[in-house]
PDB file of C-alpha atoms in Angstrom:
ATOM      1  CA  LEU A   1      -9.415   1.441  34.939  1.00 93.00           C
ATOM      2  CA  GLU A   2     -10.068   3.370  38.140  1.00 95.00           C
ATOM      3  CA  SER A   3      -6.615   2.426  39.396  1.00 96.00           C
ATOM      4  CA  LEU A   4      -5.024   3.589  36.132  1.00 95.00           C
ATOM      5  CA  ALA A   5      -6.941   6.858  36.274  1.00 97.00           C
ATOM      6  CA  GLN A   6      -5.644   7.508  39.777  1.00 97.00           C
ATOM      7  CA  SER A   7      -2.116   6.627  38.641  1.00 97.00           C
ATOM      8  CA  VAL A   8      -1.818   8.605  35.395  1.00 96.00           C
ATOM      9  CA  GLY A   9      -4.681  11.074  35.545  1.00 97.00           C
ATOM     10  CA  THR A  10      -7.437  11.611  33.033  1.00 97.00           C
ATOM     11  CA  PRO A  11      -8.145  11.637  30.198  1.00 96.00           C
ATOM     12  CA  PHE A  12      -5.985   8.750  29.003  1.00 95.00           C
ATOM     13  CA  TYR A  13      -6.021   5.989  26.396  1.00 93.00           C
ATOM     14  CA  CYS A  14      -5.978   2.381  27.523  1.00 94.00           C
ATOM     15  CA  TYR A  15      -5.105  -0.389  25.082  1.00 94.00           C
ATOM     16  CA  SER A  16      -5.404  -4.118  25.693  1.00 95.00           C
ATOM     17  CA  THR A  17      -2.310  -6.151  24.817  1.00 97.00           C
ATOM     18  CA  ALA A  18      -4.430  -9.300  25.037  1.00 97.00           C
ATOM     19  CA  ALA A  19      -6.975  -7.946  22.545  1.00 95.00           C
ATOM     20  CA  LEU A  20      -4.261  -6.807  20.126  1.00 96.00           C
ATOM     21  CA  THR A  21      -2.579 -10.209  20.344  1.00 97.00           C
ATOM     22  CA  TYR A  22      -5.853 -12.091  19.916  1.00 96.00           C
ATOM     23  CA  ASN A  23      -6.875 -10.070  16.849  1.00 95.00           C
ATOM     24  CA  PHE A  24      -3.479 -10.316  15.176  1.00 97.00           C
ATOM     25  CA  GLU A  25      -3.248 -14.055  15.727  1.00 96.00           C
ATOM     26  CA  ALA A  26      -6.835 -14.556  14.538  1.00 95.00           C
ATOM     27  CA  PHE A  27      -5.947 -12.774  11.284  1.00 95.00           C
ATOM     28  CA  GLU A  28      -2.678 -14.680  10.915  1.00 96.00           C
ATOM     29  CA  ASN A  29      -4.215 -18.073  11.682  1.00 96.00           C
ATOM     30  CA  ALA A  30      -7.114 -17.499   9.285  1.00 95.00           C
ATOM     31  CA  LEU A  31      -4.692 -16.854   6.425  1.00 93.00           C
ATOM     32  CA  ASN A  32      -2.670 -19.942   7.361  1.00 88.00           C
ATOM     33  CA  ARG A  33      -0.079 -19.161   4.701  1.00 78.00           C
ATOM     34  CA  ARG A  34       3.636 -19.801   4.708  1.00 79.00           C
ATOM     35  CA  ASN A  35       4.402 -16.915   2.361  1.00 91.00           C
ATOM     36  CA  SER A  36       2.497 -13.966   3.785  1.00 95.00           C
ATOM     37  CA  LEU A  37       3.343 -10.693   5.516  1.00 97.00           C
ATOM     38  CA  ILE A  38       0.887  -8.799   7.705  1.00 97.00           C
ATOM     39  CA  CYS A  39       1.770  -5.088   7.827  1.00 98.00           C
ATOM     40  CA  PHE A  40      -0.146  -3.104  10.441  1.00 98.00           C
ATOM     41  CA  ALA A  41      -1.561   0.108   8.938  1.00 97.00           C
ATOM     42  CA  VAL A  42       0.095   2.636  11.235  1.00 98.00           C
ATOM     43  CA  LYS A  43      -2.417   5.330  10.251  1.00 96.00           C
ATOM     44  CA  ALA A  44      -4.996   3.353  12.254  1.00 95.00           C
ATOM     45  CA  ASN A  45      -3.092   3.940  15.505  1.00 96.00           C
ATOM     46  CA  PRO A  46       0.481   5.313  15.677  1.00 96.00           C
ATOM     47  CA  ASN A  47       0.866   4.656  19.422  1.00 96.00           C
ATOM     48  CA  LEU A  48       4.374   3.273  19.937  1.00 97.00           C
ATOM     49  CA  ALA A  49       3.219   0.665  22.445  1.00 96.00           C
ATOM     50  CA  VAL A  50       0.635  -0.613  19.959  1.00 97.00           C
ATOM     51  CA  ILE A  51       3.237  -0.771  17.187  1.00 98.00           C
ATOM     52  CA  ASN A  52       5.736  -2.493  19.478  1.00 98.00           C
ATOM     53  CA  THR A  53       3.176  -5.071  20.610  1.00 98.00           C
ATOM     54  CA  LEU A  54       2.304  -5.981  17.029  1.00 98.00           C
ATOM     55  CA  SER A  55       5.956  -5.940  15.956  1.00 98.00           C
ATOM     56  CA  SER A  56       6.797  -8.417  18.710  1.00 98.00           C
ATOM     57  CA  LEU A  57       4.175 -10.746  17.212  1.00 97.00           C
ATOM     58  CA  GLY A  58       5.902 -10.591  13.821  1.00 97.00           C
ATOM     59  CA  ALA A  59       3.934  -7.819  12.152  1.00 98.00           C
ATOM     60  CA  GLY A  60       5.385  -5.424   9.626  1.00 98.00           C
ATOM     61  CA  ALA A  61       4.076  -1.906   9.019  1.00 98.00           C
ATOM     62  CA  ASP A  62       2.259  -0.032   6.282  1.00 98.00           C
ATOM     63  CA  VAL A  63       3.140   3.670   6.482  1.00 98.00           C
ATOM     64  CA  VAL A  64       2.034   6.736   4.527  1.00 97.00           C
ATOM     65  CA  SER A  65       4.544   9.369   5.674  1.00 97.00           C
ATOM     66  CA  GLU A  66       8.081   9.776   6.953  1.00 98.00           C
ATOM     67  CA  GLY A  67       6.656  10.390  10.406  1.00 98.00           C
ATOM     68  CA  GLU A  68       4.847   7.048  10.374  1.00 98.00           C
ATOM     69  CA  LEU A  69       7.979   5.361   9.031  1.00 98.00           C
ATOM     70  CA  ARG A  70      10.020   6.794  11.887  1.00 98.00           C
ATOM     71  CA  ARG A  71       7.422   5.597  14.401  1.00 98.00           C
ATOM     72  CA  ALA A  72       7.368   2.108  12.880  1.00 98.00           C
ATOM     73  CA  LEU A  73      11.149   1.858  13.187  1.00 98.00           C
ATOM     74  CA  ALA A  74      11.061   3.250  16.724  1.00 98.00           C
ATOM     75  CA  GLY A  75       8.378   0.666  17.552  1.00 98.00           C
ATOM     76  CA  GLY A  76      10.704  -2.148  16.582  1.00 98.00           C
ATOM     77  CA  VAL A  77       9.435  -3.003  13.101  1.00 98.00           C
ATOM     78  CA  PRO A  78      12.328  -4.262  10.922  1.00 98.00           C
ATOM     79  CA  ALA A  79      12.930  -2.119   7.840  1.00 98.00           C
ATOM     80  CA  ASP A  80      12.521  -5.165   5.593  1.00 98.00           C
ATOM     81  CA  LYS A  81       8.915  -5.491   6.804  1.00 98.00           C
ATOM     82  CA  ILE A  82       7.873  -1.909   6.047  1.00 98.00           C
ATOM     83  CA  VAL A  83       5.933  -0.791   2.984  1.00 98.00           C
ATOM     84  CA  PHE A  84       5.522   2.923   2.166  1.00 98.00           C
ATOM     85  CA  SER A  85       2.126   3.692   0.606  1.00 96.00           C
ATOM     86  CA  GLY A  86       0.179   6.890   0.070  1.00 92.00           C
ATOM     87  CA  VAL A  87      -0.136   9.767  -2.362  1.00 90.00           C
ATOM     88  CA  GLY A  88       1.968  12.916  -2.334  1.00 90.00           C
ATOM     89  CA  LYS A  89       5.230  11.508  -0.988  1.00 96.00           C
ATOM     90  CA  THR A  90       7.874  14.241  -0.973  1.00 97.00           C
ATOM     91  CA  ARG A  91      11.411  13.994  -2.314  1.00 97.00           C
ATOM     92  CA  GLU A  92      12.719  14.062   1.262  1.00 98.00           C
ATOM     93  CA  GLU A  93      10.377  11.271   2.368  1.00 98.00           C
ATOM     94  CA  LEU A  94      11.354   9.032  -0.545  1.00 98.00           C
ATOM     95  CA  ARG A  95      15.048   9.642   0.110  1.00 98.00           C
ATOM     96  CA  TYR A  96      14.603   8.804   3.797  1.00 98.00           C
ATOM     97  CA  ALA A  97      12.778   5.563   2.933  1.00 98.00           C
ATOM     98  CA  LEU A  98      15.484   4.544   0.466  1.00 98.00           C
ATOM     99  CA  GLY A  99      18.150   5.297   3.042  1.00 98.00           C
ATOM    100  CA  LYS A 100      16.456   2.944   5.503  1.00 98.00           C
ATOM    101  CA  ASN A 101      16.292   0.171   2.871  1.00 97.00           C
ATOM    102  CA  ILE A 102      12.631  -0.633   3.510  1.00 98.00           C
ATOM    103  CA  LEU A 103      10.896  -3.563   1.811  1.00 98.00           C
ATOM    104  CA  GLN A 104       9.047  -1.642  -0.902  1.00 98.00           C
ATOM    105  CA  ILE A 105       7.539   1.653  -1.967  1.00 98.00           C
ATOM    106  CA  ASN A 106       4.028   1.569  -3.406  1.00 97.00           C
ATOM    107  CA  VAL A 107       4.130   4.042  -6.281  1.00 96.00           C
ATOM    108  CA  GLU A 108       0.862   5.888  -6.894  1.00 93.00           C
ATOM    109  CA  SER A 109       1.609   7.863 -10.044  1.00 92.00           C
ATOM    110  CA  LEU A 110       3.893   8.167 -13.050  1.00 93.00           C
ATOM    111  CA  SER A 111       5.396  11.374 -11.662  1.00 94.00           C
ATOM    112  CA  GLU A 112       6.260   9.616  -8.382  1.00 96.00           C
ATOM    113  CA  LEU A 113       7.889   6.784 -10.330  1.00 96.00           C
ATOM    114  CA  LYS A 114      10.103   9.233 -12.234  1.00 97.00           C
ATOM    115  CA  LEU A 115      11.015  11.111  -9.047  1.00 98.00           C
ATOM    116  CA  LEU A 116      11.926   7.895  -7.252  1.00 98.00           C
ATOM    117  CA  SER A 117      14.172   6.827 -10.120  1.00 98.00           C
ATOM    118  CA  GLU A 118      15.933  10.188  -9.992  1.00 98.00           C
ATOM    119  CA  ILE A 119      16.533   9.956  -6.233  1.00 98.00           C
ATOM    120  CA  ALA A 120      17.676   6.318  -6.394  1.00 98.00           C
ATOM    121  CA  CYS A 121      20.239   7.205  -9.075  1.00 97.00           C
ATOM    122  CA  GLU A 122      21.500  10.186  -7.084  1.00 98.00           C
ATOM    123  CA  ASP A 123      21.943   7.979  -4.013  1.00 97.00           C
ATOM    124  CA  GLY A 124      23.356   4.963  -5.863  1.00 97.00           C
ATOM    125  CA  VAL A 125      20.645   2.534  -4.722  1.00 97.00           C
ATOM    126  CA  GLU A 126      17.836   0.463  -6.227  1.00 97.00           C
ATOM    127  CA  ALA A 127      14.233   0.789  -5.092  1.00 97.00           C
ATOM    128  CA  ASP A 128      11.931  -2.221  -4.863  1.00 97.00           C
ATOM    129  CA  ILE A 129       8.558  -0.901  -5.968  1.00 98.00           C
ATOM    130  CA  ALA A 130       4.972  -1.940  -6.404  1.00 97.00           C
ATOM    131  CA  VAL A 131       2.633   0.003  -8.631  1.00 96.00           C
ATOM    132  CA  ARG A 132      -0.577   0.642  -6.738  1.00 94.00           C
ATOM    133  CA  VAL A 133      -3.312  -0.055  -9.240  1.00 94.00           C
ATOM    134  CA  ASN A 134      -6.857   1.228  -9.078  1.00 91.00           C
ATOM    135  CA  PRO A 135      -9.147  -1.693 -10.049  1.00 89.00           C
ATOM    136  CA  ASP A 136     -12.258   0.507 -10.434  1.00 80.00           C
ATOM    137  CA  VAL A 137     -14.266  -1.400  -7.832  1.00 82.00           C
ATOM    138  CA  ASP A 138     -16.850   0.199  -5.572  1.00 61.00           C
ATOM    139  CA  ALA A 139     -15.991  -0.878  -2.030  1.00 53.00           C
ATOM    140  CA  ILE A 140     -19.570  -0.206  -0.881  1.00 51.00           C
ATOM    141  CA  THR A 141     -18.412   1.758   2.127  1.00 49.00           C
ATOM    142  CA  HIS A 142     -18.523   5.385   3.238  1.00 47.00           C
ATOM    143  CA  GLU A 143     -17.906   7.886   0.438  1.00 55.00           C
ATOM    144  CA  LYS A 144     -14.917   9.407   2.263  1.00 52.00           C
ATOM    145  CA  ILE A 145     -13.019   6.128   2.736  1.00 43.00           C
ATOM    146  CA  THR A 146     -13.463   4.451  -0.629  1.00 51.00           C
ATOM    147  CA  THR A 147     -10.246   4.456  -2.668  1.00 48.00           C
ATOM    148  CA  GLY A 148     -10.649   1.896  -5.462  1.00 43.00           C
ATOM    149  CA  ARG A 149     -12.984   3.567  -7.949  1.00 44.00           C
ATOM    150  CA  GLN A 150     -11.779   5.177 -11.145  1.00 49.00           C
ATOM    151  CA  GLU A 151     -12.771   8.644  -9.939  1.00 49.00           C
ATOM    152  CA  ASN A 152     -10.795   8.300  -6.686  1.00 49.00           C
ATOM    153  CA  LYS A 153      -7.386   9.979  -6.483  1.00 57.00           C
ATOM    154  CA  PHE A 154      -5.544   6.808  -5.465  1.00 63.00           C
ATOM    155  CA  GLY A 155      -3.453   4.560  -7.678  1.00 76.00           C
ATOM    156  CA  ILE A 156      -2.946   4.050 -11.391  1.00 90.00           C
ATOM    157  CA  ASP A 157      -5.786   2.846 -13.606  1.00 90.00           C
ATOM    158  CA  ILE A 158      -5.444  -0.915 -13.861  1.00 91.00           C
ATOM    159  CA  SER A 159      -5.927  -0.753 -17.631  1.00 90.00           C
ATOM    160  CA  ALA A 160      -2.661   1.212 -17.897  1.00 92.00           C
ATOM    161  CA  ALA A 161      -0.702  -0.954 -15.474  1.00 94.00           C
ATOM    162  CA  GLU A 162       1.057  -3.205 -17.997  1.00 95.00           C
ATOM    163  CA  SER A 163       2.529  -0.255 -19.879  1.00 95.00           C
ATOM    164  CA  ILE A 164       3.552   1.380 -16.577  1.00 95.00           C
ATOM    165  CA  TYR A 165       5.441  -1.768 -15.529  1.00 96.00           C
ATOM    166  CA  GLU A 166       7.156  -1.871 -18.912  1.00 96.00           C
ATOM    167  CA  TYR A 167       8.220   1.731 -18.439  1.00 96.00           C
ATOM    168  CA  ALA A 168       9.295   1.130 -14.821  1.00 97.00           C
ATOM    169  CA  SER A 169      11.528  -1.730 -15.957  1.00 96.00           C
ATOM    170  CA  SER A 170      13.398   0.678 -18.218  1.00 97.00           C
ATOM    171  CA  LEU A 171      14.106   3.223 -15.478  1.00 98.00           C
ATOM    172  CA  PRO A 172      17.465   3.192 -13.673  1.00 98.00           C
ATOM    173  CA  GLY A 173      17.301   2.570  -9.941  1.00 98.00           C
ATOM    174  CA  ILE A 174      13.849   0.975 -10.145  1.00 98.00           C
ATOM    175  CA  ARG A 175      13.138  -2.718  -9.553  1.00 97.00           C
ATOM    176  CA  PRO A 176       9.473  -3.646 -10.095  1.00 97.00           C
ATOM    177  CA  ALA A 177       8.950  -6.441  -7.576  1.00 97.00           C
ATOM    178  CA  ALA A 178       5.308  -6.263  -6.548  1.00 97.00           C
ATOM    179  CA  VAL A 179       1.766  -5.198  -7.356  1.00 97.00           C
ATOM    180  CA  ALA A 180      -0.433  -3.356  -4.859  1.00 96.00           C
ATOM    181  CA  MET A 181      -4.031  -2.282  -4.354  1.00 94.00           C
ATOM    182  CA  HIS A 182      -6.267  -0.949  -1.583  1.00 93.00           C
ATOM    183  CA  ILE A 183      -9.923  -0.285  -2.347  1.00 88.00           C
ATOM    184  CA  GLY A 184     -11.083   1.341   0.871  1.00 86.00           C
ATOM    185  CA  SER A 185     -11.681   1.025   4.588  1.00 86.00           C
ATOM    186  CA  GLN A 186     -14.411  -0.420   6.827  1.00 87.00           C
ATOM    187  CA  LEU A 187     -15.659  -2.925   4.238  1.00 89.00           C
ATOM    188  CA  VAL A 188     -18.409  -5.198   5.546  1.00 88.00           C
ATOM    189  CA  ASP A 189     -19.195  -6.863   2.215  1.00 89.00           C
ATOM    190  CA  LEU A 190     -16.655  -9.330   0.797  1.00 93.00           C
ATOM    191  CA  GLU A 191     -17.792  -9.128  -2.832  1.00 93.00           C
ATOM    192  CA  PRO A 192     -15.791  -5.957  -3.617  1.00 92.00           C
ATOM    193  CA  PHE A 193     -12.672  -7.750  -2.343  1.00 93.00           C
ATOM    194  CA  ARG A 194     -13.413 -10.772  -4.536  1.00 94.00           C
ATOM    195  CA  THR A 195     -13.955  -8.626  -7.646  1.00 94.00           C
ATOM    196  CA  ALA A 196     -10.828  -6.527  -7.062  1.00 93.00           C
ATOM    197  CA  PHE A 197      -8.677  -9.563  -6.235  1.00 95.00           C
ATOM    198  CA  LYS A 198      -9.695 -11.294  -9.481  1.00 96.00           C
ATOM    199  CA  ARG A 199      -8.753  -8.226 -11.520  1.00 94.00           C
ATOM    200  CA  LEU A 200      -5.435  -8.031  -9.722  1.00 96.00           C
ATOM    201  CA  ARG A 201      -4.772 -11.735 -10.316  1.00 96.00           C
ATOM    202  CA  GLU A 202      -5.376 -11.250 -14.038  1.00 96.00           C
ATOM    203  CA  LEU A 203      -2.873  -8.396 -14.032  1.00 96.00           C
ATOM    204  CA  VAL A 204      -0.231 -10.440 -12.195  1.00 96.00           C
ATOM    205  CA  THR A 205      -0.672 -13.269 -14.707  1.00 96.00           C
ATOM    206  CA  ALA A 206      -0.312 -10.835 -17.608  1.00 96.00           C
ATOM    207  CA  LEU A 207       2.796  -9.259 -16.077  1.00 97.00           C
ATOM    208  CA  GLY A 208       4.384 -12.677 -15.602  1.00 96.00           C
ATOM    209  CA  GLY A 209       3.640 -13.496 -19.215  1.00 96.00           C
ATOM    210  CA  ALA A 210       5.410 -10.297 -20.245  1.00 96.00           C
ATOM    211  CA  GLY A 211       8.531 -11.343 -18.344  1.00 96.00           C
ATOM    212  CA  HIS A 212       8.168  -9.276 -15.174  1.00 96.00           C
ATOM    213  CA  GLN A 213       9.378 -10.955 -11.975  1.00 94.00           C
ATOM    214  CA  ILE A 214       6.544 -10.201  -9.561  1.00 97.00           C
ATOM    215  CA  ARG A 215       7.449 -11.600  -6.143  1.00 97.00           C
ATOM    216  CA  ARG A 216       4.856  -9.949  -3.905  1.00 98.00           C
ATOM    217  CA  ILE A 217       1.168  -9.070  -4.133  1.00 98.00           C
ATOM    218  CA  ASP A 218      -0.033  -6.375  -1.731  1.00 97.00           C
ATOM    219  CA  LEU A 219      -3.788  -6.748  -1.171  1.00 97.00           C
ATOM    220  CA  GLY A 220      -4.139  -3.734   1.125  1.00 95.00           C
ATOM    221  CA  GLY A 221      -6.528  -3.719   4.067  1.00 93.00           C
ATOM    222  CA  GLY A 222     -10.022  -2.473   4.744  1.00 90.00           C
ATOM    223  CA  LEU A 223     -11.791  -5.312   6.551  1.00 90.00           C
ATOM    224  CA  GLY A 224     -14.489  -3.705   8.680  1.00 88.00           C
ATOM    225  CA  VAL A 225     -15.210  -3.985  12.378  1.00 87.00           C
ATOM    226  CA  SER A 226     -18.365  -3.629  14.450  1.00 84.00           C
ATOM    227  CA  TYR A 227     -18.546  -0.505  16.580  1.00 82.00           C
ATOM    228  CA  ASN A 228     -22.125  -0.402  17.876  1.00 79.00           C
ATOM    229  CA  LYS A 229     -23.555  -3.874  17.320  1.00 71.00           C
ATOM    230  CA  GLU A 230     -24.687  -2.910  13.831  1.00 64.00           C
ATOM    231  CA  SER A 231     -27.571  -4.795  12.278  1.00 59.00           C
ATOM    232  CA  TYR A 232     -25.415  -6.056   9.417  1.00 64.00           C
ATOM    233  CA  ASP A 233     -23.019  -8.971   9.746  1.00 78.00           C
ATOM    234  CA  VAL A 234     -19.350  -8.004   9.840  1.00 84.00           C
ATOM    235  CA  PRO A 235     -17.261 -10.740   8.178  1.00 88.00           C
ATOM    236  CA  GLY A 236     -14.311 -11.898  10.242  1.00 89.00           C
ATOM    237  CA  PRO A 237     -10.809 -12.915   9.148  1.00 93.00           C
ATOM    238  CA  GLU A 238     -11.896 -16.492   8.374  1.00 94.00           C
ATOM    239  CA  LEU A 239     -14.374 -15.437   5.679  1.00 94.00           C
ATOM    240  CA  TYR A 240     -11.937 -12.868   4.316  1.00 95.00           C
ATOM    241  CA  ALA A 241      -9.225 -15.538   4.114  1.00 95.00           C
ATOM    242  CA  GLN A 242     -11.574 -17.799   2.160  1.00 95.00           C
ATOM    243  CA  VAL A 243     -11.855 -15.112  -0.527  1.00 96.00           C
ATOM    244  CA  VAL A 244      -8.085 -14.599  -0.542  1.00 96.00           C
ATOM    245  CA  ASN A 245      -7.412 -18.322  -0.958  1.00 95.00           C
ATOM    246  CA  GLU A 246     -10.109 -18.675  -3.583  1.00 95.00           C
ATOM    247  CA  VAL A 247      -8.290 -16.193  -5.823  1.00 96.00           C
ATOM    248  CA  PHE A 248      -4.647 -16.505  -4.770  1.00 95.00           C
ATOM    249  CA  GLY A 249      -4.444 -19.958  -3.201  1.00 91.00           C
ATOM    250  CA  ASP A 250      -2.128 -21.354  -5.865  1.00 91.00           C
ATOM    251  CA  THR A 251       0.255 -18.406  -6.210  1.00 93.00           C
ATOM    252  CA  ASP A 252       3.906 -18.624  -5.213  1.00 93.00           C
ATOM    253  CA  CYS A 253       4.063 -14.882  -4.574  1.00 96.00           C
ATOM    254  CA  THR A 254       4.227 -13.540  -1.040  1.00 97.00           C
ATOM    255  CA  LEU A 255       0.850 -12.053  -0.157  1.00 97.00           C
ATOM    256  CA  MET A 256       0.904  -8.834   1.847  1.00 98.00           C
ATOM    257  CA  PHE A 257      -1.932  -7.495   3.985  1.00 97.00           C
ATOM    258  CA  GLU A 258      -2.439  -4.117   5.653  1.00 97.00           C
ATOM    259  CA  PRO A 259      -5.057  -4.496   8.397  1.00 96.00           C
ATOM    260  CA  GLY A 260      -5.703  -1.391  10.476  1.00 94.00           C
ATOM    261  CA  ARG A 261      -8.685  -0.942  12.730  1.00 87.00           C
TER     262      ARG A 261
END
């Protein structure tokens, strides 16, 4: 570190390629799934070297803006491994994402769904979408980073999801291909994951019964890390993967994950 400081000056950020590689492979090996896609949440760290390191290991990217999408592409992430999440996407951002032919857009509202259909028709393309559902589960984390309760601004109420998918199927330029959720960040208790995953599994089963071809299930991210040797136990990827396999172990759908920190 002293040598780097003398070389580049201070202050500076120093990232460990070995640590990034170790953590990614630990997550990947814990899942031990043939049909899975790990999409690094770019909002956690948009440094191009970080993105490029993870991309070289096979990671995709979860982005929440055109800027993050541009950085993911610049960092070497293939477009067919990029998912565009987040509220408040603009017309220009959606058009840019469609033009890059990314894997899927996670739609957060009925108005966004209608806007995306309009843009897709104007541009003569079809958009693979997931509806981000809100499972109304308390993530038991900090108030400012919980996103899966009914009163949070994120996603569509899971009770309305079936009718939304029916409507989406009728829209031109829209191809419902996935279901998505993300209940919050820095979770150190696995029970909220288990509860939310079960509700999502029920929805996927119901959608299949209604004739929808759901090929991917996006489980979001949020697994916590230890910063200051906290007194509580922070579950690692192995325990998280046990919950995933408990609920989704027999599904043929591709499971998507969006780990960040």
